[in-house]
Coordinates of C-alpha atoms and ligand atoms in Angstrom, one line a residue:
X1 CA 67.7 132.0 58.1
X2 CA 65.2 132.9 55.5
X3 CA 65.2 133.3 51.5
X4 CA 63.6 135.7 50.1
X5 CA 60.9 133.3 48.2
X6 CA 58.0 136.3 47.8
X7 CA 59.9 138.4 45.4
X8 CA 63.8 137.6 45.3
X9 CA 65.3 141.1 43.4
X10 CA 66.9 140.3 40.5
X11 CA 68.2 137.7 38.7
X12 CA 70.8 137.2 36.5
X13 CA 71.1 135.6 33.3
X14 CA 73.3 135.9 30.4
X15 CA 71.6 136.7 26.8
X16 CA 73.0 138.2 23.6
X17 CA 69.7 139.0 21.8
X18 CA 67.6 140.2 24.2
X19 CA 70.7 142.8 24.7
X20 CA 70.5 143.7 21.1
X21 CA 66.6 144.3 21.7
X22 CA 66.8 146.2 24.7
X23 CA 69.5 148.7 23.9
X24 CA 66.9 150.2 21.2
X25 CA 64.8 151.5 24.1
X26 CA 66.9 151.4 27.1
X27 CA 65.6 154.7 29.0
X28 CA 64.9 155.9 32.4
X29 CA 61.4 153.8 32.5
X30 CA 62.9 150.5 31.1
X31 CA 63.4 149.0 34.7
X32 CA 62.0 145.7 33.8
X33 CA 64.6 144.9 31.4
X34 CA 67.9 146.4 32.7
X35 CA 71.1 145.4 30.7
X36 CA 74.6 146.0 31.4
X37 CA 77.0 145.6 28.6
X38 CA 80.2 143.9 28.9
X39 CA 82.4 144.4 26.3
X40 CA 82.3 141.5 23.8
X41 CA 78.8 141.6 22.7
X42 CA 77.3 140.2 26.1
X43 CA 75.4 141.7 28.1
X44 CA 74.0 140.7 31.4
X45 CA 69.4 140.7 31.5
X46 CA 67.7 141.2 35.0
X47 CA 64.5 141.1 35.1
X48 CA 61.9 141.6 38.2
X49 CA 60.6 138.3 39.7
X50 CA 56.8 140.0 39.8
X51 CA 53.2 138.4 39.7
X52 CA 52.4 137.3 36.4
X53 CA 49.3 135.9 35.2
X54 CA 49.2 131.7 33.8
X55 CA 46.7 129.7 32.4
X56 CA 43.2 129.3 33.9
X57 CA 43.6 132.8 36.2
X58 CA 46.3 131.2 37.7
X59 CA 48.7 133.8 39.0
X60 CA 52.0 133.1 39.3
X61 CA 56.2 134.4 39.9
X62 CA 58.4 135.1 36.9
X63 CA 61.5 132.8 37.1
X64 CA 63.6 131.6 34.7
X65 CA 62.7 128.2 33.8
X66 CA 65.5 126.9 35.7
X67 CA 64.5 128.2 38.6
X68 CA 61.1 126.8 38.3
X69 CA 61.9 123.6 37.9
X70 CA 64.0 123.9 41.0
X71 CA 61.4 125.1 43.1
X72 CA 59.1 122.5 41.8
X73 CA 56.7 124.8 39.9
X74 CA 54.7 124.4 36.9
X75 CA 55.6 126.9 33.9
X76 CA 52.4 128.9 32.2
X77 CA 53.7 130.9 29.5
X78 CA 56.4 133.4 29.1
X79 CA 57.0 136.5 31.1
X80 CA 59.5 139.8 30.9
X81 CA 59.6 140.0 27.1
X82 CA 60.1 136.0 27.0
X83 CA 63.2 135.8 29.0
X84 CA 61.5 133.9 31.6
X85 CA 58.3 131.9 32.4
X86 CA 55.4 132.4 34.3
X87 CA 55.9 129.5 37.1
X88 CA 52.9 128.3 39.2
X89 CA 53.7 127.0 42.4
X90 CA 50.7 124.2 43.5
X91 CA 51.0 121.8 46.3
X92 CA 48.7 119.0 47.7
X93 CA 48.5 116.9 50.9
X94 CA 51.6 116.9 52.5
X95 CA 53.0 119.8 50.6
X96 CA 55.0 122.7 52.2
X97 CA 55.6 126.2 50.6
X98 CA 56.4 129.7 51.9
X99 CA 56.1 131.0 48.2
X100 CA 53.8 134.0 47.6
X101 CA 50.8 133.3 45.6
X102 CA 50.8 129.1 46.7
X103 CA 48.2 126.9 45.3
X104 CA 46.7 124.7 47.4
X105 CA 44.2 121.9 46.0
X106 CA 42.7 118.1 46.5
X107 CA 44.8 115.6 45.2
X108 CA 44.3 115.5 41.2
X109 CA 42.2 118.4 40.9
X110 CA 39.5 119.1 39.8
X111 CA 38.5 115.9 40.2
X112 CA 36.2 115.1 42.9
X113 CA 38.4 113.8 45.8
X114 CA 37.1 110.5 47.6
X115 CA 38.3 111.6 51.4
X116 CA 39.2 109.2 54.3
X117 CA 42.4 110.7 55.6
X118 CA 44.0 114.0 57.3
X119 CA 45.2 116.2 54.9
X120 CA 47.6 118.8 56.0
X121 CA 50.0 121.9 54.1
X122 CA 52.8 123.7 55.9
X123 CA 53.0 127.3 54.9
X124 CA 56.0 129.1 56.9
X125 CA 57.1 132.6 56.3
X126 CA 58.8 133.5 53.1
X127 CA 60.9 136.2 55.0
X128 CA 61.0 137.9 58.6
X129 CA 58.6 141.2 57.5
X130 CA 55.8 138.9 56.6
X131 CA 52.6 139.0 59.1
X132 CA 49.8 137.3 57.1
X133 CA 48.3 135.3 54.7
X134 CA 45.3 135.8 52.9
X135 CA 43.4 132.4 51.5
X136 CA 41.4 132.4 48.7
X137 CA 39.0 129.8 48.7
X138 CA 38.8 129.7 44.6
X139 CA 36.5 126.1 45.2
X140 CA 35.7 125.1 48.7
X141 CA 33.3 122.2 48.6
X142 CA 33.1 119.5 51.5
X143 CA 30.6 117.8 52.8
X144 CA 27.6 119.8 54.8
X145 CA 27.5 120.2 58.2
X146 CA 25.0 118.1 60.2
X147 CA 21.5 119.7 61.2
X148 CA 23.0 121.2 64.4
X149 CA 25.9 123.0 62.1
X150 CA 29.1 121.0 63.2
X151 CA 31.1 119.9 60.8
X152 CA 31.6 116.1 61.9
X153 CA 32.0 114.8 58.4
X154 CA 34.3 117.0 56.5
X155 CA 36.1 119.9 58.1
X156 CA 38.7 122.2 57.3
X157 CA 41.1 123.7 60.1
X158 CA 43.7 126.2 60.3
X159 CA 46.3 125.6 62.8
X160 CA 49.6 127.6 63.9
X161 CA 48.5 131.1 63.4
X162 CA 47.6 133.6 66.4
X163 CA 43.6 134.3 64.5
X164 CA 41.2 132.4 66.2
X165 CA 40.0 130.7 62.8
X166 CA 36.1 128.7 62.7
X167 CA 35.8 125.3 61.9
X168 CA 34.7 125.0 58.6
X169 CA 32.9 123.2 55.9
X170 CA 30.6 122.6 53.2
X171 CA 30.2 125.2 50.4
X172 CA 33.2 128.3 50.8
X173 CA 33.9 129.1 47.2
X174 CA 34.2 132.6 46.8
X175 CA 34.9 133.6 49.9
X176 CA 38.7 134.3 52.0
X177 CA 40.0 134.4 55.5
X178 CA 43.0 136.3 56.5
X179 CA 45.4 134.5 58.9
X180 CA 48.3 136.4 61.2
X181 CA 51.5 134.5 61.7
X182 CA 52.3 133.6 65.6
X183 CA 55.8 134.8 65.4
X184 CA 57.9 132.6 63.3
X185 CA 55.8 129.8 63.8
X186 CA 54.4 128.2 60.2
X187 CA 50.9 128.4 59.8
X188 CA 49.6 124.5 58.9
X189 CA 46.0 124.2 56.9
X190 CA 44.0 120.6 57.7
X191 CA 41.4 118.9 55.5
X192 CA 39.5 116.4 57.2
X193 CA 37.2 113.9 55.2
X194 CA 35.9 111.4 55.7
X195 CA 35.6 108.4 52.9
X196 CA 32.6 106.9 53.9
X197 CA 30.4 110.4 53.5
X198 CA 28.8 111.1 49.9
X199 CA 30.2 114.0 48.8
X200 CA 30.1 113.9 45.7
X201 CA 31.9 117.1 44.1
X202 CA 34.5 117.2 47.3
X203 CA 37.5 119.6 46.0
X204 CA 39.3 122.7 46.9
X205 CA 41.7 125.0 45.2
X206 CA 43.1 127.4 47.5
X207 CA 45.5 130.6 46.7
X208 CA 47.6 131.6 49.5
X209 CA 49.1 135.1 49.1
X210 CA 52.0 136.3 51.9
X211 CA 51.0 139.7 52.7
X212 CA 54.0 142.0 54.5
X213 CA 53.6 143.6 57.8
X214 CA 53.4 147.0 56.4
X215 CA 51.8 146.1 53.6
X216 CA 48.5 148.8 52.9
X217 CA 46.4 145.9 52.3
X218 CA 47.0 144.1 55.3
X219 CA 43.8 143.3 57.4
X220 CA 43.6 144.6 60.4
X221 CA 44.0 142.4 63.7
X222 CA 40.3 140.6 64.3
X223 CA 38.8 140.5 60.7
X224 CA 38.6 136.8 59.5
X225 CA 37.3 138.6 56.5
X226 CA 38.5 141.9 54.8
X227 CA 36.6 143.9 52.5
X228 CA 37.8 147.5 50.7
X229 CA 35.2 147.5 48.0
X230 CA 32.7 150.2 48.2
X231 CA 29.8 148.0 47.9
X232 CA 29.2 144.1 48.0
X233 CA 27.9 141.4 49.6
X234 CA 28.9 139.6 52.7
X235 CA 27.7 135.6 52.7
X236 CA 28.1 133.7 56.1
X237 CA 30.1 130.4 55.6
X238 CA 28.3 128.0 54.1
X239 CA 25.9 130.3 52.9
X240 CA 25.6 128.7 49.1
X241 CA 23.9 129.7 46.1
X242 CA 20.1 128.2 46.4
X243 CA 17.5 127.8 49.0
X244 CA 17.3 126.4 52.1
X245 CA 18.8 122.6 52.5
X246 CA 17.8 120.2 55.0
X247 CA 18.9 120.5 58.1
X248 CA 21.0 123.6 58.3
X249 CA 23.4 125.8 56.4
X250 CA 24.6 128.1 59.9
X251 CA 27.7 126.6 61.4
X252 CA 28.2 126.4 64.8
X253 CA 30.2 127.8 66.9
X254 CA 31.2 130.7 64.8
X255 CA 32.6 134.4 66.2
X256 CA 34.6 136.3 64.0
X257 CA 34.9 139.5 62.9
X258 CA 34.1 140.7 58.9
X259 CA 35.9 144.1 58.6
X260 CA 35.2 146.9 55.4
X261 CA 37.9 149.3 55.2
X262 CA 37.2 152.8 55.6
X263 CA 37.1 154.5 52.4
X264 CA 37.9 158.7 52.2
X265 CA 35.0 160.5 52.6
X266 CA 32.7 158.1 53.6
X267 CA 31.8 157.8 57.2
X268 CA 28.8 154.9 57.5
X269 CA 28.1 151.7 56.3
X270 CA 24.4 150.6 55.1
X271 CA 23.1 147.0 55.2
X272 CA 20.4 145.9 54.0
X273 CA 19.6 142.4 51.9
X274 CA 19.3 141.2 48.6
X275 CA 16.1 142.5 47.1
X276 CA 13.7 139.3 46.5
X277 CA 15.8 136.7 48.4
X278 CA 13.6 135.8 51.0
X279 CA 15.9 133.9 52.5
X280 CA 19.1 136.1 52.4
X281 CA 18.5 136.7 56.4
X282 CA 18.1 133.5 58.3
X283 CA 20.0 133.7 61.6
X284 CA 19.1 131.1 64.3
X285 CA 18.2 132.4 68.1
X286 CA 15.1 132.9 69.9
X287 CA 13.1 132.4 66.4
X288 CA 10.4 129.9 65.6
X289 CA 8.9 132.2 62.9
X290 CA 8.5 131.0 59.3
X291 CA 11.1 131.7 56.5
X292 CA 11.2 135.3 55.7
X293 CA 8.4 136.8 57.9
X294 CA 8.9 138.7 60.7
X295 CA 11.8 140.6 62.2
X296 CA 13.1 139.5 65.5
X297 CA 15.6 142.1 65.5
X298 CA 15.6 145.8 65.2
X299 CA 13.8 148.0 64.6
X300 CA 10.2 146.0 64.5
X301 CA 11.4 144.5 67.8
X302 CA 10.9 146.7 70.8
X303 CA 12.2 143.5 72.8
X304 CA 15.7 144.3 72.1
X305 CA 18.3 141.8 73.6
X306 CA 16.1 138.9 72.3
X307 CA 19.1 137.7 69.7
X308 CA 20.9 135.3 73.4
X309 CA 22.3 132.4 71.1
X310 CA 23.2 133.0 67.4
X311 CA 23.5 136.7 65.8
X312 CA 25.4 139.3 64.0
X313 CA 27.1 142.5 65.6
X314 CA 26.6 145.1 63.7
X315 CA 28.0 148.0 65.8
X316 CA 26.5 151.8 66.3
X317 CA 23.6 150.9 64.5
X318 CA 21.4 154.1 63.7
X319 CA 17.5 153.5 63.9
X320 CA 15.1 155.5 61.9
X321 CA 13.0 154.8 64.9
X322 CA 15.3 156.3 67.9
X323 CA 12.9 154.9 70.5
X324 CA 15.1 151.9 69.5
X325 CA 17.5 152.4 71.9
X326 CA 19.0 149.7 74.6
X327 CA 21.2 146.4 75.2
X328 CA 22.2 144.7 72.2
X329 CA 20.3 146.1 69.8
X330 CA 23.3 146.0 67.9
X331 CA 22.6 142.2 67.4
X332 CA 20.4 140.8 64.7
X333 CA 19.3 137.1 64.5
X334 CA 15.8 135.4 63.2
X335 CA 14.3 135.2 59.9
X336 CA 14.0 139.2 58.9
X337 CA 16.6 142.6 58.9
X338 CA 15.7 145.3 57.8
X339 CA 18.4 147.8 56.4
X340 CA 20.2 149.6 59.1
X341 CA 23.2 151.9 59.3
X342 CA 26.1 151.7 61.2
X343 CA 28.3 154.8 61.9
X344 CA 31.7 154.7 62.2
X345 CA 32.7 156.0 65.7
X346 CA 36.4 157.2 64.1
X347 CA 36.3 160.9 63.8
Ligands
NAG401 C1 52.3 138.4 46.9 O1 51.6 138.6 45.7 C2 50.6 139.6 45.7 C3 49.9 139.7 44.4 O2 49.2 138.5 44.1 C4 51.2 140.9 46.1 O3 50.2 141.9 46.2 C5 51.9 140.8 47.4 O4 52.6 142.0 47.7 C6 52.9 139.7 47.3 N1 53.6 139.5 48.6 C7 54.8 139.7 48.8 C8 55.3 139.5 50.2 O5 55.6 140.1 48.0
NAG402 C1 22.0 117.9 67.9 O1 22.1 118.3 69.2 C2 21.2 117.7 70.1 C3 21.3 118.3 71.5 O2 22.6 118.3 71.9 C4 21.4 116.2 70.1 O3 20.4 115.6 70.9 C5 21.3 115.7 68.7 O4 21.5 114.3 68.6 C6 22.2 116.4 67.8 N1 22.0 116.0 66.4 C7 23.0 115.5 65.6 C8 22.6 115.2 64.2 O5 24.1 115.4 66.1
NAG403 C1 4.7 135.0 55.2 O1 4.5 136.1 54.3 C2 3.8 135.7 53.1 C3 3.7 137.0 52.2 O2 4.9 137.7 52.3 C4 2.4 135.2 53.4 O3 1.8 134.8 52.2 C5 2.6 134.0 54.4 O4 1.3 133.6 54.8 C6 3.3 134.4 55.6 N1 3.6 133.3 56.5 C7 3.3 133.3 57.8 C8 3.6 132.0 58.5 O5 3.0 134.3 58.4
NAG404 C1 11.5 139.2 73.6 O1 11.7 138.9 75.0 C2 10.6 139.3 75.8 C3 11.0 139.0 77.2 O2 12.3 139.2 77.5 C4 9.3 138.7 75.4 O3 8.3 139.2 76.1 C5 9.1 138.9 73.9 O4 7.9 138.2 73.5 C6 10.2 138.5 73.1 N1 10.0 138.9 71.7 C7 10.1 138.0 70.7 C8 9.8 138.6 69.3 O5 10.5 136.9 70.8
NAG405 C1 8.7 153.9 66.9 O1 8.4 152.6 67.3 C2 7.3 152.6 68.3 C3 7.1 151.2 68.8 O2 6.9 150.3 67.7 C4 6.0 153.2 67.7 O3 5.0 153.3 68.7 C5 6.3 154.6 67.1 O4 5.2 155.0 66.4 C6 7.5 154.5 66.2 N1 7.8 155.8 65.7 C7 8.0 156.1 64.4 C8 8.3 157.5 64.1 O5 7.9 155.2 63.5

């Protein structure tokens, strides 16, 4: 048995005034504020239980304040013409919540968090036609990996869900993962840290929207990450801001799949890196060249199928050079890329 905790309908609440307001400019478009009189002077107000915006790009779920309080949110202002409030649902270790648009952070926030035990969320379904859940990772920032790219002294897991989600950790904020629902199992979210690792500005805030089965921006099956823009930039995990670290930024053991949605009227996708970063392609495998020299993938590499260990799929590649041709040379690891396009193979 399921409420309907994304967007319940309607609700109901008695007001005089607001009736008094609204029957100035009650009209065909005036769906948010729907009143139907009574008799005596009252009226009954329904209002929409949409997205709203709160404080600090908070989004949240107009509810009457009541209903906030019961469902243990946080009001941010007022929403539908005053008559409710914007209510902000956040939740911490141990939390559960099958609301839409669910905050998850550390425990207090944007304080740095010290670590030391397992810190786990439950997020079930809020109704039967939900598929997925998109997480934002508004701040994601744990302890780095060590230099062969596991995470052994903070890590971040998602559990329940039928994606095959990466282990993950150090610095995510900024970037998302989409996870499908395994039926009507919950999907459970697990912090590991560990209190005896510096890590000094450990903290997360994470926004967890339900997304409905037929819902347009749904990501398709296999793409950790979804993008529909028609430019931008794709960062591995862990990719940070500034230069290289010690040891290394690449995580290990990673394979998943970064999908761009086909836009009308456009057919290919370029890639190519950020002008003057010298280190925007680092990809280990078969590489002992310096930073930013050399291309051990395509197309300066004739030796295509060097990239065994560590590299990045990008599929129907087209070469300028069409003597480029041959196994893997859809793959791309070491310390150069040069741009290359990849067609799509839908007609
Ligand atoms: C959850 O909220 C987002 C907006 O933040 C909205 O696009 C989405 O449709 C909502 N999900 C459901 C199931 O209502
Ligand atoms: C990295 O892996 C190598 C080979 O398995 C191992 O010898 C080494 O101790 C590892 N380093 C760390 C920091 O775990
Ligand atoms: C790498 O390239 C730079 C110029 O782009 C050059 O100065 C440097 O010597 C090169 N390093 C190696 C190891 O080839
Ligand atoms: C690629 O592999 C071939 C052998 O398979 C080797 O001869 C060649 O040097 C390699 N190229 C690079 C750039 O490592
Ligand atoms: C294609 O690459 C091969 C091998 O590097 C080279 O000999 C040839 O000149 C290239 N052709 C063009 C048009 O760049």
């Amino acid at each position: 048995m399921y409420m309907n905790q994304c967007f319940v309908k309607l609700v109901l609440i008695c007001v005089f005034l607001i009736l008094e307001n609204e029957s100035k400019n009650a009209g065909a478009s005036n769906r948010n504020g729907k009143f139907f009189p009574l008799g005596w002077g009252i009226g009954l107000v329904r209002f929409e239980n949409s997205v709203c915006g709160g404080a600090d790009g908070f989004e949240g779920t107009c509810y009457t304040r009541r209903q906030c309080n019961e469902i243990g949110g946080v009001g941010a202002g007022p929403c539908a013409k005053g008559i409710g409030v914007c209510c902000i649902i956040q939740i911490t270790c141990g939390g559960s919540s099958s609301y839409n648009n669910t905050y998850f952070t550390s425990p207090n926030f944007p304080t740095p968090y010290p670590g030391g035990s397992t810190c786990t969320v439950t997020i079930p379904k809020c109704n039967p036609d939900i598929c997925q859940i998109r997480i934002d990772f508004l701040a994601f920032s744990l302890a780095q990996p060590d230099a062969n790219g596991t995470c052994t002294t903070d890590a971040f897991y998602v559990i329940g869900g039928a994606s095959n989600v990466p282990v993950l950790c150090g610095e995510n904020s900024g970037q998302h993962i989409y996870v499908d629902f395994n039926g009507d199992s919950d999907i459970q979210l697990v912090l590991n840290t560990n209190a005896a690792a510096t890590a000094a500005s450990r903290a997360w805030n994470f926004k967890i929207t339900q997304i409905g089965c037929d819902c347009p921006t749904k990501a398709p099956t296999g793409c950790l990450q979804y993008y529909t823009a028609l430019s931008g930039t794709v960062r591995s995990f862990n990719y940070g801001t500034t230069g290289p670290q010690t040891g290394t930024r690449q995580l290990a053991n990673e394979n998943y799949g970064v999908c761009v949605e086909m836009q009308p009227g456009y057919c290919s996708i370029t890639w190519g890196t950020s002008p003057g970063d010298m280190y925007a392609f680092t990809v280990t495998g078969n590489t002992n060249q310096a930073v930013g020299n050399g291309t051990i993938g395509p197309p300066s590499a004739l030796s295509n199928g060097n990239c065994t260990t560590d590299f990045v799929v990008i599929p129907n590649p087209s070469y300028v050079n069409s003597s480029l041709v041959g196994p893997n040379t859809d793959r791309f690891c070491g310390n150069g890329f040069n741009s290359v396009t990849s067609k799509s193979l839908r007609k």
